[in-house]
Coordinates of C-alpha atoms in Angstrom, one line a residue:
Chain A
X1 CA -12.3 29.7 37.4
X2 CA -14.0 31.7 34.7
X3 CA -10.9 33.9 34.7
X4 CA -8.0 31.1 33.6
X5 CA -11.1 29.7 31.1
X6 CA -11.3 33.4 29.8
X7 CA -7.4 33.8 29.4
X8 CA -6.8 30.7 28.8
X9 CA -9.4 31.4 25.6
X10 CA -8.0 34.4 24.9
X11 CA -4.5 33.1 24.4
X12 CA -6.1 30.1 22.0
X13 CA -7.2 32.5 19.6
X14 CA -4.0 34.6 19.7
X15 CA -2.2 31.6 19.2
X16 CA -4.5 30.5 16.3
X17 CA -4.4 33.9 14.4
X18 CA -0.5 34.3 15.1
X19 CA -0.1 31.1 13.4
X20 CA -2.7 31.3 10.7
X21 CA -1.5 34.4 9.6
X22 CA 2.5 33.3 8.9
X23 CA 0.8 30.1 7.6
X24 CA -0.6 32.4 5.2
X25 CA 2.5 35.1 4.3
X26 CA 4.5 31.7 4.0
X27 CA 2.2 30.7 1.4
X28 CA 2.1 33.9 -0.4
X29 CA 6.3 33.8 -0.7
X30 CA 5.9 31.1 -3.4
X31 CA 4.5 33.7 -5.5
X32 CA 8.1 35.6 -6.0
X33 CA 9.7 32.7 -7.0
X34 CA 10.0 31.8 -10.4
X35 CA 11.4 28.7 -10.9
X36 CA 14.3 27.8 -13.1
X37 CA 13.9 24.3 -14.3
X38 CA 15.4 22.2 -17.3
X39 CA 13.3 19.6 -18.5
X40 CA 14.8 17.7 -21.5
X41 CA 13.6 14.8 -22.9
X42 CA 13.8 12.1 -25.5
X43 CA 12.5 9.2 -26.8
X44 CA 15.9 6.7 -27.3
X45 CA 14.2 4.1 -28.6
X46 CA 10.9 2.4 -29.0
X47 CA 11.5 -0.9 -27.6
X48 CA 8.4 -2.6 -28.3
X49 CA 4.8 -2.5 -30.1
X50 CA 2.1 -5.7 -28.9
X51 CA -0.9 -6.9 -28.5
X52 CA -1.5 -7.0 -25.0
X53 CA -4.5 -9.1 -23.8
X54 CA -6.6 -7.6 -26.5
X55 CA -5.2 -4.0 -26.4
X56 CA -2.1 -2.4 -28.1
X57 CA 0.9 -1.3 -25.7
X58 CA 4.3 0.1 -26.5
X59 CA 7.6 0.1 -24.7
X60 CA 9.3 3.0 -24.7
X61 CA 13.2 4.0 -23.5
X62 CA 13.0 7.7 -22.7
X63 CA 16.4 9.7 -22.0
X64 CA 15.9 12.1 -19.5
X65 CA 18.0 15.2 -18.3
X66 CA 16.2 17.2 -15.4
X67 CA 17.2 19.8 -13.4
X68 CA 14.2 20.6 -10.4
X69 CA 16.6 21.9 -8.0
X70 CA 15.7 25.1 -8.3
X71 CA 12.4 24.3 -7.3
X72 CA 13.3 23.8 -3.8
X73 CA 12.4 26.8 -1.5
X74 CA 12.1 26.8 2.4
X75 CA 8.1 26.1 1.6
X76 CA 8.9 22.9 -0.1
X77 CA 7.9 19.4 1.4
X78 CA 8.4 17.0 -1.9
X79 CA 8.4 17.5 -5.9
X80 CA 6.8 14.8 -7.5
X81 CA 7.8 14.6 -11.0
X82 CA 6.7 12.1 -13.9
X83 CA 6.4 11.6 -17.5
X84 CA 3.5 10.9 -19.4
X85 CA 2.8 10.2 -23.1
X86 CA -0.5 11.6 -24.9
X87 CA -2.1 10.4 -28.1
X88 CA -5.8 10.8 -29.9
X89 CA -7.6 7.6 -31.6
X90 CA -10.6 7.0 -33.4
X91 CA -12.4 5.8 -30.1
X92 CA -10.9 8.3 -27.6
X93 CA -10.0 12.5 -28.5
X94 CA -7.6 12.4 -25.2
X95 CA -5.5 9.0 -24.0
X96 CA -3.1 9.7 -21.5
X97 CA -1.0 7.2 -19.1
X98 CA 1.6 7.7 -17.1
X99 CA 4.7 6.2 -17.7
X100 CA 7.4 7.0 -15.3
X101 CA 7.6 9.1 -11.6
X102 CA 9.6 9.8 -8.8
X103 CA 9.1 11.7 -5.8
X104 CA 12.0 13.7 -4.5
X105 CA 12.0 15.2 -1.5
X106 CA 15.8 16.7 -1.3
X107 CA 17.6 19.1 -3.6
X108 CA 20.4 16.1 -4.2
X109 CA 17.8 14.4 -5.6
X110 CA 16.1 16.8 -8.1
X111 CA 19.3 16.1 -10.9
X112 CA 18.1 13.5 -12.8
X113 CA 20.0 12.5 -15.9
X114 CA 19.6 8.7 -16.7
X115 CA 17.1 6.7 -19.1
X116 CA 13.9 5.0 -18.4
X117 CA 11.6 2.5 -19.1
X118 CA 7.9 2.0 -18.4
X119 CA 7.4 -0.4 -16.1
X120 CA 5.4 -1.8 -13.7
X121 CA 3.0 -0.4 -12.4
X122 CA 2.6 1.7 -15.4
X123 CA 2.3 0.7 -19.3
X124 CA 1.3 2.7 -22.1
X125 CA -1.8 0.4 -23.4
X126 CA -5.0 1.9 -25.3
X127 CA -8.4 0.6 -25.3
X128 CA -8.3 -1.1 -28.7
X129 CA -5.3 -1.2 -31.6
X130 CA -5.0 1.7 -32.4
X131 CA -1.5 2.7 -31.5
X132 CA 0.4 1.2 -35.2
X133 CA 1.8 3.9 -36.9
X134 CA -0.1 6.9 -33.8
X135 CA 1.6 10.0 -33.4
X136 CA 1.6 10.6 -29.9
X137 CA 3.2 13.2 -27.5
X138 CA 5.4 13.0 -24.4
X139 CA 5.7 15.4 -21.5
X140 CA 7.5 16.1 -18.6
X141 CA 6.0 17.5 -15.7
X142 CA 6.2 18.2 -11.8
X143 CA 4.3 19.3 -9.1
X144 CA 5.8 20.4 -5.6
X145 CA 3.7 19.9 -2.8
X146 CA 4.3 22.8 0.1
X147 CA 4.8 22.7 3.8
X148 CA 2.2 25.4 3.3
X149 CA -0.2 26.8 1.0
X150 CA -1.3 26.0 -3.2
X151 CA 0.4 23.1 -5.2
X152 CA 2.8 24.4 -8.1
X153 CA 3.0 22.7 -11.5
X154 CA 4.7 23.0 -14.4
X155 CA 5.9 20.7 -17.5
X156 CA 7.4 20.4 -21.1
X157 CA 5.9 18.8 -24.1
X158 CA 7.9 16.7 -26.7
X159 CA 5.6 16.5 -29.6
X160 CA 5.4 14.8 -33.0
X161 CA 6.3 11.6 -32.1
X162 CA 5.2 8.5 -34.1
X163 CA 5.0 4.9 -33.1
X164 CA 6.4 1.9 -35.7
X165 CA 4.2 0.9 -38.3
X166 CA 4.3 -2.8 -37.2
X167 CA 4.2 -5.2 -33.7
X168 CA 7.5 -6.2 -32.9
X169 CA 9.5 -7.2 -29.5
X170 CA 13.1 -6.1 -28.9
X171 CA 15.3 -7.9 -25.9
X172 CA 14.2 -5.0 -23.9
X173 CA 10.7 -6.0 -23.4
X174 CA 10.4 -8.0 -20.4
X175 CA 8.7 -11.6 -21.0
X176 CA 6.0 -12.2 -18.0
X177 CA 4.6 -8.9 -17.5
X178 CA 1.2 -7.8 -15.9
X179 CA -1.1 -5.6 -17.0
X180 CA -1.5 -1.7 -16.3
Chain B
X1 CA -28.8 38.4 33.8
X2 CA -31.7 39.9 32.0
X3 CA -33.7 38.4 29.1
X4 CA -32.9 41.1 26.8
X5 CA -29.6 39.7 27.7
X6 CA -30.1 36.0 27.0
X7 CA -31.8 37.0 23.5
X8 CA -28.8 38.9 22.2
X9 CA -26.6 36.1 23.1
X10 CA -28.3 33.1 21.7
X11 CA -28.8 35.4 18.5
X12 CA -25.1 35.9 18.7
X13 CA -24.8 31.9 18.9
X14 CA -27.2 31.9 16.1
X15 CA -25.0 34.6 13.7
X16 CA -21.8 32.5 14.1
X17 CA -23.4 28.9 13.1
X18 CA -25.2 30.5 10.1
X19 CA -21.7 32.3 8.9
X20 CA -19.8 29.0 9.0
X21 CA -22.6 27.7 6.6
X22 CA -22.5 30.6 4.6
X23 CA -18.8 30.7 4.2
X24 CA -18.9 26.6 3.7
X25 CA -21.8 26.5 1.2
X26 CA -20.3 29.8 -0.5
X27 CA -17.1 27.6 -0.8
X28 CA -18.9 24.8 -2.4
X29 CA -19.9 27.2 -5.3
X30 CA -17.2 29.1 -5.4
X31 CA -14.5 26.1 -5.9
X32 CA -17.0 23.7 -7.9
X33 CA -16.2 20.6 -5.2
X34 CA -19.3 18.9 -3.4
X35 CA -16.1 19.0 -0.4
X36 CA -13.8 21.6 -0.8
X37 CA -11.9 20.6 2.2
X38 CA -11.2 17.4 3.1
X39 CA -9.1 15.6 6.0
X40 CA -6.6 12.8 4.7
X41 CA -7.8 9.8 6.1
X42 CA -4.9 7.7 5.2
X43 CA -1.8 7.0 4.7
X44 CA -1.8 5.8 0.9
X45 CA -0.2 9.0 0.0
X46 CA 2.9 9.8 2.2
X47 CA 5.1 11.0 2.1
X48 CA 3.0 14.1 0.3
X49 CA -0.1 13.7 2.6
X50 CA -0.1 12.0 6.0
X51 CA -3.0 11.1 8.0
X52 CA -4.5 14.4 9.8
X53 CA -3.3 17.3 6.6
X54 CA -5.9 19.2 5.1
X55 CA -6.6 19.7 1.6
X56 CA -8.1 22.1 -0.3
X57 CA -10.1 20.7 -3.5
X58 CA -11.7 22.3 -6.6
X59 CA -13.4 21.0 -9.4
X60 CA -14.5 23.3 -12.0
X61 CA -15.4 22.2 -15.7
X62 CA -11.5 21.5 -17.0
X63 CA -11.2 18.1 -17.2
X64 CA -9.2 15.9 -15.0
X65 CA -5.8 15.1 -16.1
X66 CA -2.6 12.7 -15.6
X67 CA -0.7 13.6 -13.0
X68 CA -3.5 15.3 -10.7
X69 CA -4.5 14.3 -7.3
X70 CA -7.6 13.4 -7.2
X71 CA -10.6 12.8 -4.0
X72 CA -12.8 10.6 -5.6
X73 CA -16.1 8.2 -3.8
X74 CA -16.6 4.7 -4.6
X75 CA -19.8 2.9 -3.9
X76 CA -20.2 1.0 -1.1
X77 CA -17.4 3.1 0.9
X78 CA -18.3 5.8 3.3
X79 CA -14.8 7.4 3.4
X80 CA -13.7 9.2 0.3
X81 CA -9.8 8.7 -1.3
X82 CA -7.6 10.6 -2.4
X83 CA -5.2 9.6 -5.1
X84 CA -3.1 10.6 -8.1
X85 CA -4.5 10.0 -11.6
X86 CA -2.3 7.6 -14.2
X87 CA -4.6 6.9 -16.7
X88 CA -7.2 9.3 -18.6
X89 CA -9.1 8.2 -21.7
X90 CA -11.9 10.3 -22.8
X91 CA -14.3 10.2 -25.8
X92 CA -15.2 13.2 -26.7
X93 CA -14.3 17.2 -26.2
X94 CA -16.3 18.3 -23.1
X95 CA -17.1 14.3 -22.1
X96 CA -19.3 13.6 -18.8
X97 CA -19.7 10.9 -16.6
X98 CA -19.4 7.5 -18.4
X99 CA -17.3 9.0 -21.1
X100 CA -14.6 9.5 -18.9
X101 CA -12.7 6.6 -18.1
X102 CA -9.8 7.9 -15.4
X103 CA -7.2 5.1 -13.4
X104 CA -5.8 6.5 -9.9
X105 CA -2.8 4.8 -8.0
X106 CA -1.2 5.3 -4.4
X107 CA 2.2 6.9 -3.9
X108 CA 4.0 5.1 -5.6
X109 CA 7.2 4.4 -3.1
X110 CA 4.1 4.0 0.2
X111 CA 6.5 3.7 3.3
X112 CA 6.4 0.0 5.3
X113 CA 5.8 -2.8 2.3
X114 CA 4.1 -2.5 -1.6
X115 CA 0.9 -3.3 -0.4
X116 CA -0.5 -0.1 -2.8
X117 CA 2.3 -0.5 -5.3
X118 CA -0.2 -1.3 -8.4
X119 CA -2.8 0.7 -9.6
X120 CA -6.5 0.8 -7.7
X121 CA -7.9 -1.2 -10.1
X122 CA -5.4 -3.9 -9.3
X123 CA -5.6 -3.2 -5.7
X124 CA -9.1 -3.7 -5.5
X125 CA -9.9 -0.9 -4.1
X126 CA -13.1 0.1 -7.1
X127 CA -16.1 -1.6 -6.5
X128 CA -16.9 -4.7 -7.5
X129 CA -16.8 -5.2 -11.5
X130 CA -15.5 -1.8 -11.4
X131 CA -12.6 -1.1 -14.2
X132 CA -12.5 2.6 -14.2
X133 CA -13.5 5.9 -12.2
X134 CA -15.8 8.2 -14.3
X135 CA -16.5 11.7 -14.0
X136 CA -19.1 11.8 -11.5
X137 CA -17.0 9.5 -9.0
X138 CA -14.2 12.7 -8.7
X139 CA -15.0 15.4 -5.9
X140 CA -12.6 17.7 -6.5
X141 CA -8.6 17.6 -7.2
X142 CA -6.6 19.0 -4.5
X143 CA -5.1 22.3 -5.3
X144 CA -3.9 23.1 -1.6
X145 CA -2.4 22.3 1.5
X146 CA -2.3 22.5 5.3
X147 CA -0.3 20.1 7.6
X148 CA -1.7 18.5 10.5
X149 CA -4.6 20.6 11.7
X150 CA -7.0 17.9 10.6
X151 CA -5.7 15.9 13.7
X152 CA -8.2 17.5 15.8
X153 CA -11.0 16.3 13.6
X154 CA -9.6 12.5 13.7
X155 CA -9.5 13.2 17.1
X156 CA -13.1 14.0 17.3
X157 CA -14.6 11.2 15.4
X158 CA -12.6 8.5 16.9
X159 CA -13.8 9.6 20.7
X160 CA -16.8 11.5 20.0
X161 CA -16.9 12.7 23.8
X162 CA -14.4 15.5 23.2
X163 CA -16.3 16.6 20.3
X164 CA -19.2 17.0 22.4
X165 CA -17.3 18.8 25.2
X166 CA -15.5 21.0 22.9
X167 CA -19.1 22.2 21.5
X168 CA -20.2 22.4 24.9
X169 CA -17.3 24.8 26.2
X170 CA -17.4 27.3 23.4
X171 CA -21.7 27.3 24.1
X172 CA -20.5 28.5 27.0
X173 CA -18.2 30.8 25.7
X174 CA -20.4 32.2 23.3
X175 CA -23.5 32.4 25.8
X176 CA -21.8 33.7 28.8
X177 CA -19.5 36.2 27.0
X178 CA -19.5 40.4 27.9
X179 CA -19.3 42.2 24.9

C-alpha cells in the first residue's frame, strides 16, 4: 500500500514539475517576439457636444485602421483592443473613458479598418462642463492575454485634438440614450 | 521509529509551512497587492478568464489606468472581482483613496445573454449609494496568467472534505517520509 502511495506520489510531482517548467519556457518565448502592429487612427468627425444630465459628453466618429495580426503567436488566447480618449480639466489632472473595444480571439479578426462610434455602454462624459473648446487626446491600445505566462500591452497616442467651441447635435447622435 | 526520528520530521513539516508563508508574504511585498494571486471566481470575464484560471496581481504606486484589469473588494461582499477599468478621473498628480474616482465593466461580449453588458455601476454590482471605486477598493491589477489550476481550489471550498483529506495525505507524506 505504501508503495503505489509512494510512486504514485512520486509520479504527481514529476508530472507537476514536467508541466510547470514548459508552462514556464512557454511563457518566456513571448519575450523574442516583437510585435509588428499598425495602429492608425482618426478622429472623422465630432458628432456631437451636450449637456448630459448635468455633465458635458461628446460624440465622436473615429476612423480606424488596425493591423494586430501580428500579435498572434502560439501563446496567444485573445487580444483585447480599445480606444480611449484623455483630457485634463480644472477639477480633474487625468479623465479618461473608454470609448470603443473589441476582443478578438482569431488572426482573421485582428484587421480592423472601419469607423466607430461611442456607444453604449461607453460615453465620453466629464464630471462638470468642462469639455467646450478641451483639447483632449485619443489612443489606441491592446493587450493580448496568453495561454500562459505575463499580459502584453502596447498602444498609439493621437494628440492635440480639440473639442467645438459650442453644444450642438448632428443626426448622428442618437435621441434616447442612457448614461455611461 | 525513534523520537529523534519523530522530531526531525515534524520539524521538517514545520520548515515547509513556514516557507510557503515566507514565499507568500515575500510576494505580498514584493508585488505591492494585499493578494498577489487570485482564483477567478466567475465568469464575468470570459472569454479572457474563466472560472478556475489564476491570476497574478500587482499594485505598486503607478496609478490605475483605462484599459487595465482590475481585482477590486466592495463592502458588504466577501468575494473579490475582477474587472476591466473604463473610466478613470483623478484630482491630483499622486491622488489617494477618495481622489480617485475609477468605473470597471465586464467583458463586454459575456457569453449566454447581456446581463453584464453596462458598466458596474449600472449593474449594481457597487454598494449601495456607491458611484465610483476609489483607490483603496483596487487589490492589485492582474499582470499574469495561468489556466485552470485554480480548479483544485474551487474544488476544495465547495466540498471542504477533500481539502481536509488532501492535507491529511501529504501529513502523512511529510511525517512518514525516509530521507
Amino acid at each position: 500500500m505504501h508503495n503505489l502511495l509512494y510512486r504514485s506520489n512520486a509520479l504527481f510531482t514529476v508530472s507537476t514539475t514536467v508541466l510547470g517548467v514548459m508552462c514556464l519556457l512557454t511563457a518566456l518565448t513571448d519575450l523574442t517576439h516583437r510585435p509588428n502592429v499598425r495602429l492608425d487612427a482618426s478622429v472623422r468627425s465630432v458628432d456631437g457636444l451636450q449637456r448630459d444630465y448635468g455633465d458635458d459628453r461628446a460624440w465622436l466618429s473615429i476612423k480606424l485602421d488596425l493591423d494586430l495580426r501580428d500579435l498572434f503567436t502560439w501563446n496567444t488566447k485573445q487580444v483585447f483592443v480599445y480606444a480611449l480618449a484623455e483630457w485634463a480639466t480644472p477639477r480633474n489632472h487625468v479623465n479618461q473613458a473608454m470609448v470603443w473595444s473589441r476582443i478578438v480571439q482569431q488572426p482573421r479578426g485582428a484587421r480592423v479598418k472601419e469607423v466607430v462610434r461611442i456607444e453604449y455602454p461607453y460615453a465620453l462624459t466629464d464630471q462638470g462642463v468642462n469639455l467646450r473648446g478641451r483639447e483632449y487626446n485619443l489612443t489606441v491600445a491592446w493587450e493580448t492575454t496568453p495561454v500562459v505566462g505575463a499580459l502584453h500591452k502596447g498602444g498609439r497616442q493621437l494628440g492635440g485634438l480639440r473639442l467645438p467651441d459650442d453644444y450642438f447635435r448632428s443626426a448622428n447622435v442618437p435621441r434616447g440614450h442612457w448614461r455611461g | 521509529m525513534n523520537v529523534r526520528q519523530l522530531m526531525l520530521q515534524t520539524l521538517n513539516l514545520g520548515l515547509i509551512i513556514t516557507s510557503a508563508l515566507i514565499i507568500w508574504k515575500s510576494l505580498i511585498l514584493w508585488t505591492g497587492s494585499e493578494s498577489p494571486v487570485v482564483v477567478v471566481l466567475s465568469g464575468s470575464m470570459e472569454p479572457a478568464y474563466y472560472r478556475g484560471d489564476i491570476l497574478f496581481l500587482t499594485m505598486g504606486r503607478r496609478p490605475v489606468r483605462v484599459g487595465e484589469v482590475v481585482v477590486f473588494n466592495i463592502e458588504g461582499r466577501d468575494i473579490p472581482i475582477v474587472h476591466r477599468v473604463v473610466k478613470v478621473h483623478e484630482r491630483r498628480p499622486g491622488a489617494r483613496d477618495e481622489e480617485v474616482e475609477i468605473l470597471t465593466k465586464a467583458c463586454p461580449t459575456p457569453p449566454g445573454g447581456d446581463a453584464n453588458y453596462g458598466n458596474d455601476y449600472e449593474g449594481q454590482l457597487y454598494a449601495d449609494g456607491q458611484r465610483w471605486l476609489n483607490r483603496n477598493h483596487i487589490m492589485g491589477r492582474v499582470i499574469g496568467f495561468l489556466p485552470s489550476v485554480g480548479r483544485v481550489t474551487i474544488i476544495m471550498n465547495d466540498q471542504p472534505i477533500v481539502k481536509y483529506l488532501l492535507i491529511g495525505v501529504l501529513a502523512i507524506f511529510v511525517l512518514t517520509s525516509k530521507e
